[in-house]
Tab-separated table of C-alpha atoms in Angstrom:
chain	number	residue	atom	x	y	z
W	1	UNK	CA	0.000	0.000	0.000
W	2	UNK	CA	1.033	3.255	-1.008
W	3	UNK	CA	0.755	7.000	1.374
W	4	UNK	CA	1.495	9.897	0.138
W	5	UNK	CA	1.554	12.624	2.571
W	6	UNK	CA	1.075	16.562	1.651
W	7	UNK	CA	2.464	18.992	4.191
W	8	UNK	CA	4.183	21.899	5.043
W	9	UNK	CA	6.756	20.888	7.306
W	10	UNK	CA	8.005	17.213	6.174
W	11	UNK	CA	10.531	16.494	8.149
W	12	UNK	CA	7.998	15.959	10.717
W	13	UNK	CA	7.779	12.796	9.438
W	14	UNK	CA	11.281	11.420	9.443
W	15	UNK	CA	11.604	10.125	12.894
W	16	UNK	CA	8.137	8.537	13.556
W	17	UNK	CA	8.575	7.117	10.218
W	18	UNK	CA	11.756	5.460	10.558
W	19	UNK	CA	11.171	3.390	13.763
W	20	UNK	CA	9.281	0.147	14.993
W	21	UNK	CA	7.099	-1.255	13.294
W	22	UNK	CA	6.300	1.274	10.527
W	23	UNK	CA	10.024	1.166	9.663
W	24	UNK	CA	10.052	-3.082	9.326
W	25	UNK	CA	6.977	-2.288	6.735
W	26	UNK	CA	8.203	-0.356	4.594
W	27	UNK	CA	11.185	-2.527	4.667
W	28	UNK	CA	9.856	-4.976	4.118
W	29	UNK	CA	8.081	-2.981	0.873
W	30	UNK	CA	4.592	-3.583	2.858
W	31	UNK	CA	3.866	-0.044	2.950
W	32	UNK	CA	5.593	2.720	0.440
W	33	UNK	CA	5.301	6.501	2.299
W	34	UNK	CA	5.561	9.322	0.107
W	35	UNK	CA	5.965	13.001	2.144
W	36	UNK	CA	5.121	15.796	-0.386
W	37	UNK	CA	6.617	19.486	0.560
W	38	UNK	CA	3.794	21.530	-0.697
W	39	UNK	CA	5.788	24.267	-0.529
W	40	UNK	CA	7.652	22.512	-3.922
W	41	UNK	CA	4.223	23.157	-5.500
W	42	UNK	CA	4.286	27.072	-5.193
W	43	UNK	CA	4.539	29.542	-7.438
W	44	UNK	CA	6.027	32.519	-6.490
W	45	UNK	CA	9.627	32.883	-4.862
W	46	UNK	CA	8.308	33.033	-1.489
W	47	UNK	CA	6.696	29.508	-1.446
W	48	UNK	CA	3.897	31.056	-0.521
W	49	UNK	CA	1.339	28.137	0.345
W	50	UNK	CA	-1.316	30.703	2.694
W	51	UNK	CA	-3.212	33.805	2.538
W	52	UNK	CA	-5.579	35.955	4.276
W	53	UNK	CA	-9.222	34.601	4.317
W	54	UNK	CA	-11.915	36.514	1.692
W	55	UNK	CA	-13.898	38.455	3.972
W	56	UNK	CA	-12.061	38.587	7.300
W	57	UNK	CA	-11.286	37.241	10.297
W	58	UNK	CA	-8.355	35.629	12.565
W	59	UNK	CA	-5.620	33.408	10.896
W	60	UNK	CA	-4.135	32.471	7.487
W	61	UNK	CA	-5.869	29.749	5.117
W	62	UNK	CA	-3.952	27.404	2.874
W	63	UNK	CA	-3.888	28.340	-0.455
W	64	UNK	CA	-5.968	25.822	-3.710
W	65	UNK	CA	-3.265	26.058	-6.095
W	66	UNK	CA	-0.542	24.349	-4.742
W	67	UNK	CA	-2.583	21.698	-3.381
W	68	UNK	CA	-4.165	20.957	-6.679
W	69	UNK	CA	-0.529	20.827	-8.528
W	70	UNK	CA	0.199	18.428	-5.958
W	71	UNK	CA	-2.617	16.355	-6.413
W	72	UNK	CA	-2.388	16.266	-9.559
W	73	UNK	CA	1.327	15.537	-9.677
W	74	UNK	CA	0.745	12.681	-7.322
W	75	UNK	CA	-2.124	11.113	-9.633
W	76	UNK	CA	-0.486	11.508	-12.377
W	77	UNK	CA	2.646	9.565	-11.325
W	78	UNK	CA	0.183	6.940	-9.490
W	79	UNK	CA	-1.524	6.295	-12.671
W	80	UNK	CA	1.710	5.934	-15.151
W	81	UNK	CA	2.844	3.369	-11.884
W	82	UNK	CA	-0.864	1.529	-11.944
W	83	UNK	CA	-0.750	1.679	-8.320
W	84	UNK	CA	-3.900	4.008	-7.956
W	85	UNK	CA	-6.358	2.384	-10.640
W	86	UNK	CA	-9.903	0.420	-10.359
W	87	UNK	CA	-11.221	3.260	-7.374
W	88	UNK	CA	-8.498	1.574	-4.720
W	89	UNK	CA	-6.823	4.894	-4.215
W	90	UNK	CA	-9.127	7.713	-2.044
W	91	UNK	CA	-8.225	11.354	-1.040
W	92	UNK	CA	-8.266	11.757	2.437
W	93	UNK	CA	-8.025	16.123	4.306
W	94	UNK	CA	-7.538	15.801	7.691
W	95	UNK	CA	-9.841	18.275	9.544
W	96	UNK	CA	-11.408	18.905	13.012
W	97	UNK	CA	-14.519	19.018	11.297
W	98	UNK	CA	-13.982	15.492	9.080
W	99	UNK	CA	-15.502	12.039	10.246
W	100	UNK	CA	-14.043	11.049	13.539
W	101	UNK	CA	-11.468	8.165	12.694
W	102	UNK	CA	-11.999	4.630	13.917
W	103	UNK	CA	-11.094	0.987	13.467
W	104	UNK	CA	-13.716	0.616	11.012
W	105	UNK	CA	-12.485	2.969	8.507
W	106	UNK	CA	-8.809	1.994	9.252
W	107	UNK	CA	-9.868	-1.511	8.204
W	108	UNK	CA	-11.689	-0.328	5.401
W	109	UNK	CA	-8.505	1.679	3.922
W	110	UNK	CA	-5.895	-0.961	4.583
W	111	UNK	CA	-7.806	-2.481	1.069
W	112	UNK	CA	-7.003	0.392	-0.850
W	113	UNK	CA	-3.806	0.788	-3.071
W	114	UNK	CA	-3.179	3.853	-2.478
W	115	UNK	CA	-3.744	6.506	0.135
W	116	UNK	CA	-3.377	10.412	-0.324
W	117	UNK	CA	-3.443	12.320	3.237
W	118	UNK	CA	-3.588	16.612	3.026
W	119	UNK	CA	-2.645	17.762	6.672
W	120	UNK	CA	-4.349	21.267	7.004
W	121	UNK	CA	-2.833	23.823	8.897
W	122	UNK	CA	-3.249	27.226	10.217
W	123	UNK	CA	-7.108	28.244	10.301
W	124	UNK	CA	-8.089	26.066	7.385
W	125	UNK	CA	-7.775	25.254	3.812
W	126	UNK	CA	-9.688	26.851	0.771
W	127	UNK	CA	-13.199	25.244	0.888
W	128	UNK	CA	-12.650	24.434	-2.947
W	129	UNK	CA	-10.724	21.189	-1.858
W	130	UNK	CA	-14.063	19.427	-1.533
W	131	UNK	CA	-14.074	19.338	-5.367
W	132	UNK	CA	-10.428	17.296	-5.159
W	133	UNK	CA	-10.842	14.883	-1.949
W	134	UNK	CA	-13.288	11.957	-0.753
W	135	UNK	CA	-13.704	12.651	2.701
W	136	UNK	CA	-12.845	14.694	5.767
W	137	UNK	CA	-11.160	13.092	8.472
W	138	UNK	CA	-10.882	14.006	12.078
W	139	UNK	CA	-9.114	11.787	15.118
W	140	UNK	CA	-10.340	12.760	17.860
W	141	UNK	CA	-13.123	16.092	19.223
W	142	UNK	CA	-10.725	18.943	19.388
W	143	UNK	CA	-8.332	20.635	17.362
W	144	UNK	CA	-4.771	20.091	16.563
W	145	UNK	CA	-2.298	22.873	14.793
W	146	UNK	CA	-1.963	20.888	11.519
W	147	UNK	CA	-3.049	17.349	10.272
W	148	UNK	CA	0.719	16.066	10.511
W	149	UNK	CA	-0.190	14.171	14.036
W	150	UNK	CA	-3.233	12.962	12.369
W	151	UNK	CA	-1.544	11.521	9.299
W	152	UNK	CA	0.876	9.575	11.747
W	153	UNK	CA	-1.963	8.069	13.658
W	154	UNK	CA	-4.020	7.196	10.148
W	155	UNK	CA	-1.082	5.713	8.253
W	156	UNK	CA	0.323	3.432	11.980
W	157	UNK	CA	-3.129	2.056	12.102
W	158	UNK	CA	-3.939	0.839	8.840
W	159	UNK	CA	-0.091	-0.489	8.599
W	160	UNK	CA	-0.275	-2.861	11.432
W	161	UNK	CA	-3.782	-3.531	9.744
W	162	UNK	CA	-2.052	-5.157	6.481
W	163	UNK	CA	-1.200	-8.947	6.065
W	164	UNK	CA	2.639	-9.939	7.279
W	165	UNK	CA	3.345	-6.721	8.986
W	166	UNK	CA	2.936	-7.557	12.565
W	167	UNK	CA	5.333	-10.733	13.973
W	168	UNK	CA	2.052	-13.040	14.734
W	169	UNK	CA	-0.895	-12.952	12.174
W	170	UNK	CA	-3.095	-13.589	14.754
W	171	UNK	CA	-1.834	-10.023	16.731
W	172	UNK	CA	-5.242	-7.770	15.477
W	173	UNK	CA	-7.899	-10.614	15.233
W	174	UNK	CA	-8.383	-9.967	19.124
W	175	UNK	CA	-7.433	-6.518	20.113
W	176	UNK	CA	-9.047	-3.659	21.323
W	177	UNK	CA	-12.153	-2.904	18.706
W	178	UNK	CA	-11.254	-5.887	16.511
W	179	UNK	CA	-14.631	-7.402	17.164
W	180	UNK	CA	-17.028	-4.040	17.203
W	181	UNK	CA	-16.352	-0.467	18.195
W	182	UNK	CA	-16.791	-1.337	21.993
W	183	UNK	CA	-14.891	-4.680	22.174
W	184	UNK	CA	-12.563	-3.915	24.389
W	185	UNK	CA	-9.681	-6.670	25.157
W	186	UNK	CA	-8.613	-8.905	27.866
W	187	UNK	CA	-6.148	-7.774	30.139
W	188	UNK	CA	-2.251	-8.715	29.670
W	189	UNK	CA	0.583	-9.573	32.491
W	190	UNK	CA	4.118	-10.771	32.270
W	191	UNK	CA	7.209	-11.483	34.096
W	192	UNK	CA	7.462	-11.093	37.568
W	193	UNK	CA	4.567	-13.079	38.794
W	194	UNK	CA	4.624	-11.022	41.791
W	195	UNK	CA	5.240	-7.300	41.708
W	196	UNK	CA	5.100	-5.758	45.280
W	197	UNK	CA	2.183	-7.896	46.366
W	198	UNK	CA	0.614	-8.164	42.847
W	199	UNK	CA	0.013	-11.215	41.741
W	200	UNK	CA	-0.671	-12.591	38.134
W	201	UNK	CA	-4.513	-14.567	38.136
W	202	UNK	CA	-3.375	-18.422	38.674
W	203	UNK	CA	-5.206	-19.163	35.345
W	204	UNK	CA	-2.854	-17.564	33.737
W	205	UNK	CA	-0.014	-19.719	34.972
W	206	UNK	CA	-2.096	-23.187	34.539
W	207	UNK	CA	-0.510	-24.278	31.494
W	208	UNK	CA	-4.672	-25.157	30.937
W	209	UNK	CA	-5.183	-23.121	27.440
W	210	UNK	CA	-9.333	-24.241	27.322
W	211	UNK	CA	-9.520	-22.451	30.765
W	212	UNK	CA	-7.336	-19.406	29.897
W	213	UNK	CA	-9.047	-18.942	26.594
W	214	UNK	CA	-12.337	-19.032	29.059
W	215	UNK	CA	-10.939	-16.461	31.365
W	216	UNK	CA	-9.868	-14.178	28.675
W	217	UNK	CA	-13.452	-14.429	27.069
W	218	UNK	CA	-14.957	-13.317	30.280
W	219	UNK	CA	-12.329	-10.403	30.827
W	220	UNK	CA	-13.159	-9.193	27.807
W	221	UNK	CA	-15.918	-6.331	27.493
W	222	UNK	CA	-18.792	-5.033	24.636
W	223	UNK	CA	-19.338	-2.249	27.468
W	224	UNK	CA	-19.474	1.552	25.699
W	225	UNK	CA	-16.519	3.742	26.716
């Protein structure tokens, strides 16, 4: 799967990029990440990629015409590669105001080819992006200074999402949300068995898997959050 990542400031990117288990995917050509400097896509010798807002008001609002060039760079490339053909690529702007980002839709993009992610900034961007996107997305209820945070978050979950990234295949099939958006999993311990008077549940030490798969099942909770 293929992200391609507009911004402002990429080297954002580098170090969150380049580490764990999103570094292992893309070595292991799972994932290809793609950071666009949409300042590149400017036009005067400033790099100018805001302006004022028409009509007034607080802030600066990122400019249409360098994010278009840079869509349409990005496409155009993506097409002449076949990587973004048959509907699997979408267009993604990451706004407060966007669809609040969950397991489901992380799921539902790890079967795409191709993933384009615009991380706004300052007070906006031009309302005329509609014409060029799919969707808004948001993470979370409250606002961020720019979409670079979100873009992190979006591109980590759908990458442990695709087949032979994560060690064990068998690693999402029971996590938190796997089942429905209020499955929330069992509990985990580990070594020492006793931490200052803390014990791990004897079940878990049994060596009796039928019982321990038991105990996990009632651990487990549909509850909302």
């Amino acid at each position: 799967m293929r992200f391609d990542v507009i911004t402002i400031f990429p080297e954002i990117f580098n170090s969150y990029f380049n580490e764990s288990i999103i570094k292992r995917a893309r070595k292991k050509k799972k994932i290809n990440i793609k950071i666009h400097d949409l300042r590149k896509y400017t036009s005067d010798k400033h790099k100018t990629v805001d302006d004022r807002p028409y009509g007034g008001g607080p802030g600066m609002v990122l400019k249409i015409e360098p994010l278009y060039k840079c869509l349409k760079a990005i496409k155009k490339k993506s097409a002449r590669g076949g990587s973004a053909t048959g509907g699997k690529s979408k267009t993604i702007l990451l706004s407060a105001k966007g669809k609040t980002f969950n397991q489901t839709l992380a799921s539902h993009y790890k079967n795409l080819d191709q993933l384009i992610l615009i991380c706004g900034h300052y007070e906006g961007v031009d309302e005329r992006i509609k014409k060029y996107i799919d969707q808004e997305i948001s993470i979370g209820n409250y606002v961020l200074t720019g979409g670079e945070v979100p873009a992190m978050v979006i591109v980590d979950s759908i990458t442990r999402l695709i087949p032979g990234v994560l060690g064990d295949k068998n690693s999402p099939k029971d996590e938190t949300f796997s089942k429905s958006k209020y499955y929330i999993e069992y509990p985990h311990y580990t070594r020492p068995e006793n931490f200052k008077g803390q014990k791990v549940p004897e079940v878990l030490l049994s060596g009796n898997h039928s019982k321990i798969a038991n105990w996990r099942q009632k651990q487990s909770s549909t509850k909302k959050a």
